[in-house]
XYZ file of C-alpha atoms in Angstrom:
238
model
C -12.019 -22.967 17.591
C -14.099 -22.683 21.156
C -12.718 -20.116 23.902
C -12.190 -23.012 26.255
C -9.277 -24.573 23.643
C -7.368 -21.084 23.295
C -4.522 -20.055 25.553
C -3.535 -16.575 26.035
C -0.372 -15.304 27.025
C -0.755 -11.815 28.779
C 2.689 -9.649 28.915
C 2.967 -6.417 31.057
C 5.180 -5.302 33.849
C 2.676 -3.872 35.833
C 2.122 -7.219 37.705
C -1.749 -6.075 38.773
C -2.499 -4.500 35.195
C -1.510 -8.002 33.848
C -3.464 -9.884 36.410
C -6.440 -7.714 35.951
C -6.390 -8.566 32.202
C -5.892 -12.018 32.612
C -8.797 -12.011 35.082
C -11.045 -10.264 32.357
C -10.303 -12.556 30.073
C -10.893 -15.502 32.239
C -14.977 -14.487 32.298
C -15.196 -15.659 28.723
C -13.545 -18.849 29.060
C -9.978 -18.186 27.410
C -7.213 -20.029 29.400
C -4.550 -17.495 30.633
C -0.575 -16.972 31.708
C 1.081 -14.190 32.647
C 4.525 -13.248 32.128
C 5.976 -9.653 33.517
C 8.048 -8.414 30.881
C 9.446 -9.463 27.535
C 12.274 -11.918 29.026
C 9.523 -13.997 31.019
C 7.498 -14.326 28.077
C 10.180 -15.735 26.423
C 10.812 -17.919 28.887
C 7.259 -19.240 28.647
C 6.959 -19.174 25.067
C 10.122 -21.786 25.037
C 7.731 -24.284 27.683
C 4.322 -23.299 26.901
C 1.803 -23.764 23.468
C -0.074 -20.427 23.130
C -2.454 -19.450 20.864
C -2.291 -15.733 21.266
C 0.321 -12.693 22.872
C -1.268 -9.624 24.272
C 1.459 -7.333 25.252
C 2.687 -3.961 26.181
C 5.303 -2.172 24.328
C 6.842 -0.001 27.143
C 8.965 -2.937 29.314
C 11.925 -2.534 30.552
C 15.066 -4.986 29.119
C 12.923 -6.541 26.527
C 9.949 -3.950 25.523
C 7.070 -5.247 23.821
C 8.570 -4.710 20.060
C 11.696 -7.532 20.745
C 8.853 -9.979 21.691
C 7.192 -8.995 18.552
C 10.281 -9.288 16.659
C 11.366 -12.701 18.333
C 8.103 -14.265 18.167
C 7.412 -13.668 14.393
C 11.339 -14.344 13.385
C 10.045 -17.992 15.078
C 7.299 -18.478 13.263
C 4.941 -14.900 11.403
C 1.791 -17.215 11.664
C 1.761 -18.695 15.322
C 1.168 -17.242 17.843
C -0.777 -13.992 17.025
C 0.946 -11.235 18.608
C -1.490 -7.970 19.551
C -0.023 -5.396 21.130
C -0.989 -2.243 23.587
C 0.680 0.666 23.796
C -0.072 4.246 25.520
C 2.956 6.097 23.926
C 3.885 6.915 20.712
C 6.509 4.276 21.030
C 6.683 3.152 17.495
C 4.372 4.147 14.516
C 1.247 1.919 13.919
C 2.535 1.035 10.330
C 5.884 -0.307 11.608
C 4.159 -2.291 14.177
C 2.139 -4.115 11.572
C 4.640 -4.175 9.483
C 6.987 -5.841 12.141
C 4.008 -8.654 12.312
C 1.497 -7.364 14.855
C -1.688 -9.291 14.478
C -3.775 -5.600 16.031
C -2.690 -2.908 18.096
C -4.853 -0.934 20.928
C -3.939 2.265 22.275
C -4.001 2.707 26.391
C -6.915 2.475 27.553
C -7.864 0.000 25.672
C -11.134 -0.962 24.758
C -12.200 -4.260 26.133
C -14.650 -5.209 23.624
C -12.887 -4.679 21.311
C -10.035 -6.507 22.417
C -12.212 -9.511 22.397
C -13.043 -8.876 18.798
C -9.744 -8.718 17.966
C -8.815 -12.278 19.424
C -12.120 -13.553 17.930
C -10.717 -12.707 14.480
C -7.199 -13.911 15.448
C -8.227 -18.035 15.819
C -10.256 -18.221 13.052
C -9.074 -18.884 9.565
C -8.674 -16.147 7.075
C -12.167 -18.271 4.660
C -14.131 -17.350 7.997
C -12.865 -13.992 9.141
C -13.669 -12.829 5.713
C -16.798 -13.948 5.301
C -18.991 -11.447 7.061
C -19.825 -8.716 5.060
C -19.164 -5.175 6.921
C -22.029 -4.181 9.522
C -22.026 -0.974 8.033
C -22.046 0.469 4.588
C -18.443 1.532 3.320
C -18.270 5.377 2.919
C -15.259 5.259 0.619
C -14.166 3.062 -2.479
C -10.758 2.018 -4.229
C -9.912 0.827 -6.895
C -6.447 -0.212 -8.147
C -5.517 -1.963 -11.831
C -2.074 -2.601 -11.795
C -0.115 -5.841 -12.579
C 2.416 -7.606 -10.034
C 5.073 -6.748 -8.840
C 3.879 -2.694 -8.671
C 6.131 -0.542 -6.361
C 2.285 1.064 -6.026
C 1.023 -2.059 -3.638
C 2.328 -4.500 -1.129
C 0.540 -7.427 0.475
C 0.760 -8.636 3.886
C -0.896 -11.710 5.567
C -3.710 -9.754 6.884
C -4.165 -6.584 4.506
C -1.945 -4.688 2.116
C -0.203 -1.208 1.635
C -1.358 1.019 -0.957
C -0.497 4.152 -3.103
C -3.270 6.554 -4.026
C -4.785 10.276 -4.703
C -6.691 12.321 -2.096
C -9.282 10.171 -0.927
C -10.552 11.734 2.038
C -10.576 8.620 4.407
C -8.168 8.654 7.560
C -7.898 6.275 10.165
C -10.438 3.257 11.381
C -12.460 4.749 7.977
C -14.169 1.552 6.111
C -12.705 1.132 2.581
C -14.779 -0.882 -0.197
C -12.125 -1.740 -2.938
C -11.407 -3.454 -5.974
C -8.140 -4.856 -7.250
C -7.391 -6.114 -10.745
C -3.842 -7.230 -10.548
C -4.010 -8.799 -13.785
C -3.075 -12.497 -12.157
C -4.460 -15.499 -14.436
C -4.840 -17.523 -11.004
C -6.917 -14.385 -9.355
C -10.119 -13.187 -10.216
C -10.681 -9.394 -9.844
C -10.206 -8.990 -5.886
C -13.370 -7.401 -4.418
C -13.993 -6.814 -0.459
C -13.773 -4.073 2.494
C -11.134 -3.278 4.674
C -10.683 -0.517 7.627
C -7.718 1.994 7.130
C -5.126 0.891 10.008
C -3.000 3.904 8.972
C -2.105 6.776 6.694
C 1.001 8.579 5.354
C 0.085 12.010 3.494
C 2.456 13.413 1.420
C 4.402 10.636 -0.063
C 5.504 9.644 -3.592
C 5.153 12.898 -5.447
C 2.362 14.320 -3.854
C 0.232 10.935 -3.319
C -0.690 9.029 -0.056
C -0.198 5.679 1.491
C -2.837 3.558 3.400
C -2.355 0.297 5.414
C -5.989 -1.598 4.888
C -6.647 -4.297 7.432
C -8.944 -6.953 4.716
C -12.056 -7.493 6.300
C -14.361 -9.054 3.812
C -14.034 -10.670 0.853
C -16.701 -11.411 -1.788
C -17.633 -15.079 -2.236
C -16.370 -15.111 -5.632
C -12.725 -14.505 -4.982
C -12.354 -15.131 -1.469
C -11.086 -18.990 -1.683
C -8.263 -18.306 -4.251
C -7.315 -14.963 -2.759
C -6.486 -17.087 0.396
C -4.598 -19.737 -1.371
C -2.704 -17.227 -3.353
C -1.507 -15.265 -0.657
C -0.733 -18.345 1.532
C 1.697 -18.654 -1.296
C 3.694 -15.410 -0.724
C 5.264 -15.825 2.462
C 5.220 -12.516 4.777
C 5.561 -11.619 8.279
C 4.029 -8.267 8.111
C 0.701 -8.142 8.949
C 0.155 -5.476 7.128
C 3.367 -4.344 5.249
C 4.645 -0.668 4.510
C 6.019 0.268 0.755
């Protein structure tokens, strides 16, 4: 999908901040509205055909996590909701677990921004296809059979329970994933770590992986499967 056919809703009730966005935005071709809070972009939502939601969190009346919440109870695959936030309004893990497509802390980073909506039109056989830029530091591996209270899968990573892997946050993850499924090859790809809970489950941690790649050999029925196993988190918590 070209720039030129997506539409972008930008939310934020600082009415320059919005505009300025919007305006950056703009440069690269995307088509833009603006909406001042969570009420207005609700209001457009009901009139207007948007691709993506970039919004704050911190509104007044409706904050950023009721849009979140009203958009995916609509419909958890369209549109992609990202969301920007320079509190500590809500963890990161119940964000994505609510259904938020990214999240960016204030000030964001603009490039990166425009990453994230790159990977947000594109289908999941494309986004996964790029092997990651640079060489995973860490690996996991997990051998379980479904349903394990040990992993959860949501529509754009999974949750995880594991040992003391030293990886934190934005850390790039290669993994491997026998879950013992006669319609899924081993799954084998890289992720980054979205977030991490120490100290859970007798000792062990928890890690949200965002799937970034996924080798050629399982990637097409991975997708299919998990378009089968409907899920509004992104990426879910256990």
């Amino acid at each position: 999908m070209g720039s030129e056919k997506v539409r972008l809703l930008i939310v934020d009730d600082e009415v320059d901040l919005c505009h300025s966005i919007a305006s950056y935005f703009e440069i690269f071709g995307y088509e833009t509205i603006t909406a001042n809070g969570g009420q207005e972009a609700l209001d457009v939502l009901k009139k207007e055909s948007v691709q993506l939601v970039i919004t704050d969190v911190r509104m007044p009346k409706v904050s950023g996590v009721q849009l979140l919440e009203a958009i995916k109870a609509k419909d958890f695959h369209q549109p992609k909701v990202l969301v920007i936030s320079g509190y500590a309004d809500l963890p990161v893990e119940e964000l994505y677990n609510k259904g938020a497509d990214g999240f960016f802390s204030k000030p964001f980073d603009s490039r990166g921004m425009l990453e994230a909506i790159r990977k947000a039109i594109v289908t999941l056989e494309e986004l996964w296809k790029r092997p990651p830029s640079v060489e995973p530091e860490f690996e996991l591996g997990f051998d379980e059979k479904l349903p394990s209270p040990n992993i959860g899968f949501g529509r754009g990573g999974f949750a995880v329970v594991h040992g003391s892997e030293p990886w934190g946050t934005d850390d790039i993850v290669r993994f491997y994933l026998n879950l013992h499924d006669p319609d899924l090859p081993e799954v084998r790809g890289a992720g980054v770590v979205r977030w991490r809970k120490n100290g859970q489950l007798g000792g062990k941690a928890i890690s949200g992986i965002e799937i970034t790649f996924l080798d050629d050999a399982c990637r097409s029925q991975f997708v299919q499967w998990l378009g089968k196993r409907a899920a509004a988190p992104y990426i879910p918590t256990l």
